[in-house]
Amino acid sequence: MDAFSPTPPAWTETAIRGLQFRCPRCHASANKAQKAWINRRAPVITEDYGRRWQEFYLCECEQAWWAWSSDRPPSDLREDKG
């Protein structure tokens, strides 16, 4: 599975919106997903001219869900270089 494939996988067709960047069914994080796909062919331009994409995930519980890339919470793996 290529997360950057230009063609959406079939499992994305039944995806529902994950409002808190978690699986809406079991509340697992995106890190627990079996599969992921990013819709890079259709970015949305924000008010400040930034871009955001739909990120699709297939959860361990078999629920397909999506969220905006701009809704992604800050990573706890990144060291703040401030």
Coordinates of N, CA and C in Angstrom, one line a residue:
M1 N 0.9 -1.2 0.0 CA 0.0 0.0 0.0 C 0.9 1.2 0.0
D2 N 0.7 2.1 -1.0 CA 1.4 3.3 -1.1 C 0.6 4.5 -0.6
A3 N 0.9 5.1 0.5 CA 0.1 6.2 1.0 C 0.1 7.4 0.1
F4 N 1.0 7.5 -0.9 CA 1.1 8.6 -1.8 C 0.6 8.2 -3.2
S5 N 0.0 7.1 -3.4 CA -0.5 6.7 -4.7 C -1.5 7.7 -5.2
P6 N -1.5 8.0 -6.5 CA -2.5 8.9 -7.0 C -3.9 8.4 -7.0
T7 N -4.1 7.1 -7.0 CA -5.4 6.4 -7.0 C -5.8 6.0 -5.7
P8 N -7.0 6.5 -5.2 CA -7.5 6.1 -3.9 C -7.8 4.6 -3.8
P9 N -7.4 4.0 -2.7 CA -7.8 2.6 -2.5 C -9.3 2.4 -2.3
A10 N -9.8 1.3 -2.5 CA -11.3 1.0 -2.4 C -11.8 1.3 -1.0
W11 N -11.0 1.0 0.0 CA -11.4 1.1 1.4 C -11.7 2.6 1.8
T12 N -11.2 3.5 1.0 CA -11.5 5.0 1.4 C -12.9 5.4 1.0
E13 N -13.6 4.6 0.2 CA -15.0 5.0 -0.2 C -16.0 5.0 0.9
T14 N -15.7 4.2 2.0 CA -16.7 4.2 3.1 C -16.2 5.0 4.3
A15 N -15.1 5.8 4.1 CA -14.5 6.5 5.2 C -15.5 7.6 5.8
I16 N -15.4 7.7 7.1 CA -16.2 8.8 7.8 C -15.2 9.7 8.4
R17 N -15.7 10.9 8.7 CA -14.9 12.0 9.3 C -14.5 11.7 10.7
G18 N -13.2 11.7 11.0 CA -12.7 11.6 12.4 C -12.4 13.0 12.9
L19 N -13.4 13.5 13.7 CA -13.3 14.9 14.1 C -12.2 15.3 15.0
Q20 N -11.7 14.3 15.8 CA -10.6 14.6 16.7 C -9.3 13.9 16.3
F21 N -9.1 13.7 15.0 CA -8.0 13.0 14.4 C -7.7 11.6 15.1
R22 N -8.9 11.0 15.3 CA -8.9 9.6 15.9 C -10.0 8.8 15.2
C23 N -9.9 7.5 15.3 CA -11.0 6.7 14.8 C -12.3 7.0 15.5
P24 N -13.3 7.3 14.7 CA -14.6 7.7 15.3 C -15.3 6.5 16.0
R25 N -14.9 5.3 15.7 CA -15.5 4.1 16.3 C -14.8 3.7 17.6
C26 N -13.5 3.5 17.6 CA -12.8 3.0 18.8 C -11.9 4.0 19.4
H27 N -11.7 5.2 18.8 CA -10.9 6.3 19.3 C -9.4 6.0 19.2
A28 N -9.0 5.0 18.4 CA -7.5 4.7 18.3 C -6.9 5.9 17.5
S29 N -5.6 6.2 17.7 CA -4.9 7.2 17.0 C -4.5 6.7 15.6
A30 N -4.1 7.7 14.7 CA -3.7 7.3 13.4 C -2.5 6.4 13.4
N31 N -1.7 6.5 14.4 CA -0.5 5.6 14.6 C -0.9 4.1 14.6
K32 N -2.1 3.8 15.0 CA -2.6 2.4 15.1 C -3.2 1.9 13.8
A33 N -3.3 2.7 12.8 CA -4.0 2.4 11.6 C -3.3 1.2 10.8
Q34 N -4.0 0.4 10.2 CA -3.5 -0.7 9.4 C -2.9 -0.1 8.0
K35 N -3.7 0.8 7.5 CA -3.3 1.4 6.2 C -3.6 2.9 6.3
A36 N -2.9 3.6 5.4 CA -3.1 5.1 5.3 C -3.0 5.5 3.8
W37 N -3.7 6.6 3.5 CA -3.7 7.1 2.1 C -3.9 8.6 2.2
I38 N -3.1 9.4 1.5 CA -3.2 10.9 1.5 C -3.6 11.3 0.2
N39 N -4.7 12.1 0.1 CA -5.3 12.6 -1.1 C -4.5 13.8 -1.5
R40 N -3.4 13.6 -2.2 CA -2.5 14.7 -2.6 C -2.9 15.4 -3.9
R41 N -3.9 14.8 -4.6 CA -4.3 15.3 -5.8 C -5.3 16.5 -5.7
A42 N -5.9 16.7 -4.5 CA -6.9 17.7 -4.3 C -6.7 18.5 -3.0
P43 N -5.6 19.3 -2.9 CA -5.4 20.1 -1.7 C -6.4 21.2 -1.6
V44 N -6.7 21.6 -0.4 CA -7.6 22.7 -0.1 C -6.7 23.9 0.3
I45 N -6.9 25.0 -0.3 CA -6.2 26.2 0.1 C -6.9 26.9 1.2
T46 N -6.2 27.2 2.3 CA -6.7 27.8 3.5 C -6.7 29.4 3.3
E47 N -7.3 30.0 4.3 CA -7.4 31.5 4.2 C -6.1 32.2 4.2
D48 N -5.1 31.6 4.8 CA -3.7 32.2 4.8 C -2.8 31.6 3.7
Y49 N -3.5 31.0 2.7 CA -2.8 30.4 1.5 C -2.0 29.2 1.8
G50 N -2.2 28.5 2.9 CA -1.6 27.3 3.2 C -2.4 26.1 2.5
R51 N -1.9 25.0 2.5 CA -2.5 23.8 1.9 C -2.8 22.8 3.0
R52 N -3.9 22.1 2.8 CA -4.2 20.9 3.6 C -4.8 19.8 2.8
W53 N -4.6 18.6 3.2 CA -5.0 17.4 2.4 C -5.9 16.5 3.3
Q54 N -6.7 15.7 2.7 CA -7.4 14.7 3.4 C -6.5 13.5 3.6
E55 N -6.4 13.1 4.8 CA -5.6 11.9 5.2 C -6.6 10.8 5.6
F56 N -6.5 9.7 4.9 CA -7.4 8.5 5.1 C -6.7 7.4 5.9
Y57 N -7.4 6.8 6.8 CA -6.9 5.7 7.6 C -7.8 4.6 7.7
L58 N -7.3 3.4 7.7 CA -8.1 2.2 8.0 C -7.6 1.6 9.3
C59 N -8.5 1.8 10.3 CA -8.2 1.4 11.7 C -8.1 -0.1 11.9
E60 N -7.5 -0.4 13.0 CA -7.5 -1.8 13.5 C -8.9 -2.4 13.6
C61 N -9.8 -1.6 14.0 CA -11.2 -2.1 14.1 C -12.0 -2.2 12.8
E62 N -11.3 -1.9 11.7 CA -11.8 -2.0 10.3 C -12.6 -0.8 9.9
Q63 N -12.7 0.3 10.8 CA -13.4 1.5 10.4 C -12.4 2.4 9.5
A64 N -12.9 2.8 8.4 CA -12.2 3.7 7.5 C -12.6 5.1 8.0
W65 N -11.6 6.0 8.2 CA -11.9 7.4 8.6 C -10.9 8.3 7.9
W66 N -11.3 9.6 7.9 CA -10.4 10.6 7.3 C -10.4 11.9 8.2
A67 N -9.4 12.7 8.1 CA -9.3 14.0 8.7 C -8.4 14.9 7.9
W68 N -8.5 16.2 8.1 CA -7.6 17.1 7.4 C -6.2 17.1 8.0
S69 N -5.2 17.2 7.2 CA -3.8 17.2 7.6 C -3.6 18.4 8.6
S70 N -4.3 19.5 8.5 CA -4.1 20.6 9.4 C -4.7 20.3 10.8
D71 N -5.5 19.3 10.9 CA -6.1 18.9 12.2 C -5.2 18.0 13.0
R72 N -4.1 17.5 12.4 CA -3.2 16.6 13.0 C -2.6 17.2 14.3
P73 N -2.6 16.5 15.4 CA -2.1 17.1 16.6 C -0.5 17.2 16.6
P74 N 0.1 18.0 17.4 CA 1.6 18.1 17.4 C 2.2 16.7 17.7
S75 N 3.3 16.4 17.1 CA 3.9 15.1 17.4 C 4.7 15.2 18.7
D76 N 4.7 14.1 19.5 CA 5.5 14.0 20.7 C 6.9 13.5 20.3
L77 N 7.1 13.2 19.0 CA 8.4 12.6 18.6 C 9.3 13.8 18.2
R78 N 8.8 14.9 18.0 CA 9.6 16.1 17.5 C 10.2 16.8 18.6
E79 N 11.4 17.1 18.6 CA 12.1 17.9 19.6 C 11.9 19.3 19.2
D80 N 11.5 20.2 20.2 CA 11.3 21.6 19.9 C 12.7 22.2 19.9
K81 N 13.1 22.8 18.8 CA 14.4 23.4 18.7 C 14.4 24.9 19.0
G82 N 13.4 25.4 19.9 CA 13.3 26.8 20.2 C 14.2 27.2 21.2

